[in-house]
Amino acid sequence: MNNKKLMIITIAIVVVAVIAIVILNKQINQADQENVIVDHPVIENQPTMGEEDAPVSIVEFGDYKCPACKAWSERVLPELEKDYIDTGKAKLSYINVLFHGEESVRAALASEAVFKQDPENFWAFHEALFQAQPTTEQHDEQWVTNETLVEIAQETAPDVNLDIDQFDKEIEKYKEEQPLESPEVNLDNQLRIKHNIESTPTVIINGILVNDPFDYKVVSKLIEKELK
């Protein structure tokens, strides 16, 4: 083998090694972005699906007016339920975010009212609220009304004697340009501020902020890592 061929082979080996290092560093950087360590939110008194002593705690910061939250609820949550929540490996808590004004607040108030009166049917109401959300093209149309919220509450809890008068009072705690007189929704808002939530859905798993909550492979890997 002459020197020219040896030099070409050596250069090729170096180039391959450099490419491999670049790819590895990229993967590491992506993993770091997906595994940002944060304070895990306090979930006491929050709606929680799953076993209380489940080893993995998943927290979703969501907004009932948020199209992405609707998509996450329809695409990712069912997989989480099947693989981890129903099997006792994980639990999921929901914290309201109020990014879309009055309708976000009214929906949050309604969900908290259902949780107080009928905690077992909270998640049915939660799912029905997202189902009632219009398509993305109609996102700006007003749809969160007292009448709609009452109708959904009655449909998702047919066997429960829901106190509609009390339910209405809870929804009406929102008054424009006045302090929100709801300890539960105010608590959620304080948690949103404390944890610097800037977009929805934001998902935290055992104190790990998920960079892309729609990437179920990443979500699953994080949960499996925490289970070990």
C-alpha positions as a printed NumPy array, in Angstrom:
array([[  0.   ,   0.   ,   0.   ],
       [  1.52 ,   3.277,  -1.067],
       [  1.553,   6.445,   1.008],
       [ -1.224,   8.079,  -1.029],
       [ -3.671,   5.22 ,  -0.388],
       [ -2.708,   5.123,   3.291],
       [ -3.348,   8.856,   3.585],
       [ -6.793,   8.526,   1.937],
       [ -7.775,   5.688,   4.293],
       [ -6.52 ,   7.641,   7.306],
       [ -8.5  ,  10.727,   6.269],
       [-11.614,   8.607,   5.722],
       [-11.275,   7.085,   9.195],
       [-10.855,  10.522,  10.751],
       [-13.883,  11.881,   8.867],
       [-16.043,   8.939,   9.996],
       [-14.866,   9.412,  13.586],
       [-15.676,  13.138,  13.491],
       [-19.143,  12.471,  12.059],
       [-19.778,   9.874,  14.767],
       [-18.738,  12.333,  17.485],
       [-20.976,  15.045,  16.031],
       [-23.965,  12.674,  15.922],
       [-23.282,  11.475,  19.467],
       [-23.002,  15.045,  20.76 ],
       [-26.252,  15.949,  18.999],
       [-28.005,  13.005,  20.645],
       [-26.611,  13.984,  24.032],
       [-27.726,  17.586,  23.579],
       [-31.211,  16.424,  22.587],
       [-31.358,  14.166,  25.622],
       [-30.279,  17.045,  27.852],
       [-33.037,  19.216,  26.416],
       [-35.588,  16.491,  27.066],
       [-34.378,  15.881,  30.601],
       [-34.318,  19.315,  32.195],
       [-34.48 ,  18.938,  35.965],
       [-37.064,  21.169,  37.648],
       [-38.955,  21.302,  40.921],
       [-41.813,  18.849,  40.811],
       [-45.165,  20.617,  41.366],
       [-47.067,  19.943,  44.571],
       [-50.07 ,  17.808,  43.607],
       [-51.882,  17.781,  46.935],
       [-55.595,  18.561,  46.391],
       [-55.165,  18.378,  42.609],
       [-57.247,  16.028,  40.427],
       [-55.13 ,  12.903,  40.103],
       [-55.704,   9.799,  37.998],
       [-54.135,   6.536,  39.127],
       [-52.899,   4.931,  42.307],
       [-51.935,   7.34 ,  45.081],
       [-48.701,   5.447,  45.774],
       [-47.681,   5.087,  42.12 ],
       [-43.882,   5.56 ,  41.883],
       [-44.044,   7.992,  38.947],
       [-45.889,  11.298,  39.18 ],
       [-46.859,  12.988,  35.906],
       [-48.174,  16.548,  35.99 ],
       [-49.858,  18.268,  33.068],
       [-50.277,  22.032,  32.994],
       [-53.138,  22.494,  30.544],
       [-55.8  ,  24.877,  29.276],
       [-59.229,  23.726,  28.108],
       [-59.128,  26.379,  25.353],
       [-55.764,  25.132,  24.081],
       [-55.899,  23.07 ,  20.822],
       [-52.572,  21.411,  21.618],
       [-53.917,  20.298,  25.015],
       [-56.923,  18.759,  23.273],
       [-54.567,  16.901,  20.916],
       [-52.395,  15.689,  23.82 ],
       [-55.494,  14.484,  25.667],
       [-56.634,  12.522,  22.622],
       [-53.312,  11.184,  21.37 ],
       [-50.944,  10.75 ,  24.325],
       [-53.094,  10.394,  27.448],
       [-54.795,   7.155,  26.303],
       [-51.364,   5.559,  25.785],
       [-50.231,   6.704,  29.233],
       [-53.394,   5.28 ,  30.787],
       [-52.982,   1.918,  29.088],
       [-49.257,   1.475,  29.677],
       [-48.63 ,   3.15 ,  33.032],
       [-51.627,   4.612,  34.874],
       [-53.95 ,   1.591,  34.712],
       [-51.03 ,  -0.676,  35.649],
       [-50.256,   1.293,  38.82 ],
       [-46.845,   2.473,  37.618],
       [-47.733,   6.155,  37.267],
       [-50.339,   8.729,  38.227],
       [-51.373,  11.892,  36.412],
       [-52.354,  15.233,  37.953],
       [-53.888,  18.16 ,  36.076],
       [-53.226,  21.841,  36.83 ],
       [-55.213,  24.589,  35.111],
       [-53.516,  27.291,  33.051],
       [-55.455,  30.435,  32.11 ],
       [-53.848,  31.59 ,  28.875],
       [-57.013,  32.264,  26.853],
       [-58.932,  34.713,  28.999],
       [-62.453,  34.395,  30.321],
       [-63.251,  31.067,  28.67 ],
       [-60.129,  29.438,  30.143],
       [-61.119,  30.73 ,  33.569],
       [-64.744,  29.572,  33.301],
       [-63.692,  26.109,  32.145],
       [-61.183,  25.892,  34.999],
       [-63.823,  26.993,  37.518],
       [-66.232,  24.379,  36.162],
       [-63.644,  21.593,  36.366],
       [-62.831,  22.518,  39.958],
       [-66.565,  22.619,  40.795],
       [-67.018,  19.093,  39.421],
       [-63.927,  17.913,  41.286],
       [-65.317,  19.242,  44.577],
       [-68.805,  17.791,  44.126],
       [-67.989,  14.602,  42.235],
       [-64.251,  13.797,  42.157],
       [-64.796,  10.332,  40.684],
       [-66.301,  11.845,  37.543],
       [-63.75 ,  14.643,  37.148],
       [-61.82 ,  12.896,  34.384],
       [-64.974,  12.157,  32.389],
       [-65.834,  15.865,  32.574],
       [-62.228,  16.756,  31.738],
       [-62.269,  14.593,  28.601],
       [-65.708,  15.852,  27.541],
       [-64.55 ,  19.467,  27.814],
       [-61.735,  18.812,  25.379],
       [-64.097,  16.937,  23.067],
       [-66.393,  19.982,  23.059],
       [-63.539,  22.235,  21.967],
       [-64.051,  23.308,  18.323],
       [-61.555,  22.615,  15.572],
       [-58.389,  24.695,  15.332],
       [-59.943,  26.811,  12.577],
       [-62.779,  27.75 ,  14.961],
       [-60.508,  28.206,  17.956],
       [-61.362,  31.856,  18.525],
       [-65.101,  31.237,  18.565],
       [-66.679,  31.429,  22.014],
       [-67.892,  28.031,  23.165],
       [-67.267,  27.923,  26.935],
       [-70.634,  29.127,  28.238],
       [-72.443,  28.39 ,  31.475],
       [-75.095,  26.446,  29.557],
       [-72.498,  24.289,  27.794],
       [-70.612,  23.601,  31.023],
       [-73.793,  22.59 ,  32.876],
       [-74.815,  20.33 ,  30.003],
       [-71.427,  18.596,  29.934],
       [-71.421,  18.179,  33.725],
       [-74.864,  16.577,  33.672],
       [-73.975,  14.27 ,  30.781],
       [-70.722,  13.039,  32.326],
       [-72.265,  12.437,  35.762],
       [-75.765,  11.083,  35.017],
       [-75.956,   9.097,  38.241],
       [-74.886,  11.974,  40.491],
       [-77.262,  14.559,  41.857],
       [-75.162,  17.526,  40.806],
       [-76.045,  20.715,  42.634],
       [-76.543,  22.933,  39.599],
       [-77.096,  26.078,  41.668],
       [-73.775,  25.571,  43.425],
       [-72.134,  24.696,  40.114],
       [-73.378,  27.997,  38.625],
       [-72.096,  29.907,  41.648],
       [-68.65 ,  28.426,  41.184],
       [-68.565,  29.39 ,  37.499],
       [-69.77 ,  32.904,  38.281],
       [-66.794,  33.538,  40.56 ],
       [-65.159,  35.042,  37.499],
       [-65.864,  38.741,  37.175],
       [-63.963,  40.756,  34.605],
       [-61.36 ,  43.162,  36.054],
       [-61.934,  41.834,  39.581],
       [-59.869,  39.407,  41.68 ],
       [-60.723,  35.775,  41.019],
       [-62.555,  34.455,  44.077],
       [-61.586,  30.811,  43.666],
       [-58.887,  29.378,  45.948],
       [-58.494,  26.312,  43.722],
       [-58.001,  28.171,  40.443],
       [-55.85 ,  30.798,  42.15 ],
       [-53.654,  28.007,  43.497],
       [-53.264,  26.594,  39.99 ],
       [-52.32 ,  30.034,  38.69 ],
       [-49.723,  30.449,  41.433],
       [-48.249,  27.055,  40.506],
       [-48.125,  28.172,  36.878],
       [-46.194,  31.284,  37.919],
       [-43.911,  29.421,  40.312],
       [-42.929,  26.856,  37.694],
       [-42.612,  29.446,  34.919],
       [-45.072,  27.705,  32.611],
       [-45.057,  29.521,  29.272],
       [-46.871,  27.067,  27.004],
       [-49.449,  24.305,  27.162],
       [-49.419,  21.445,  27.496],
       [-46.38 ,  21.399,  29.765],
       [-45.642,  17.951,  31.179],
       [-43.359,  17.203,  34.142],
       [-42.427,  13.647,  35.153],
       [-40.92 ,  13.209,  38.624],
       [-39.311,  16.634,  38.38 ],
       [-38.188,  16.218,  34.764],
       [-39.546,  18.695,  32.229],
       [-40.472,  16.929,  28.985],
       [-39.154,  18.871,  26.012],
       [-41.702,  17.364,  23.591],
       [-44.729,  15.933,  25.428],
       [-46.102,  14.614,  22.109],
       [-43.113,  12.29 ,  21.6  ],
       [-44.468,   9.221,  23.346],
       [-41.176,   7.337,  22.946],
       [-39.404,  10.035,  24.983],
       [-42.2  ,  10.135,  27.554],
       [-42.116,   6.356,  27.894],
       [-38.312,   6.268,  28.227],
       [-38.437,   8.867,  31.002],
       [-41.064,   6.894,  32.884],
       [-39.165,   3.607,  32.462],
       [-36.001,   5.302,  33.725],
       [-37.849,   6.571,  36.803],
       [-39.303,   3.09 ,  37.432],
       [-35.776,   1.666,  37.645]])
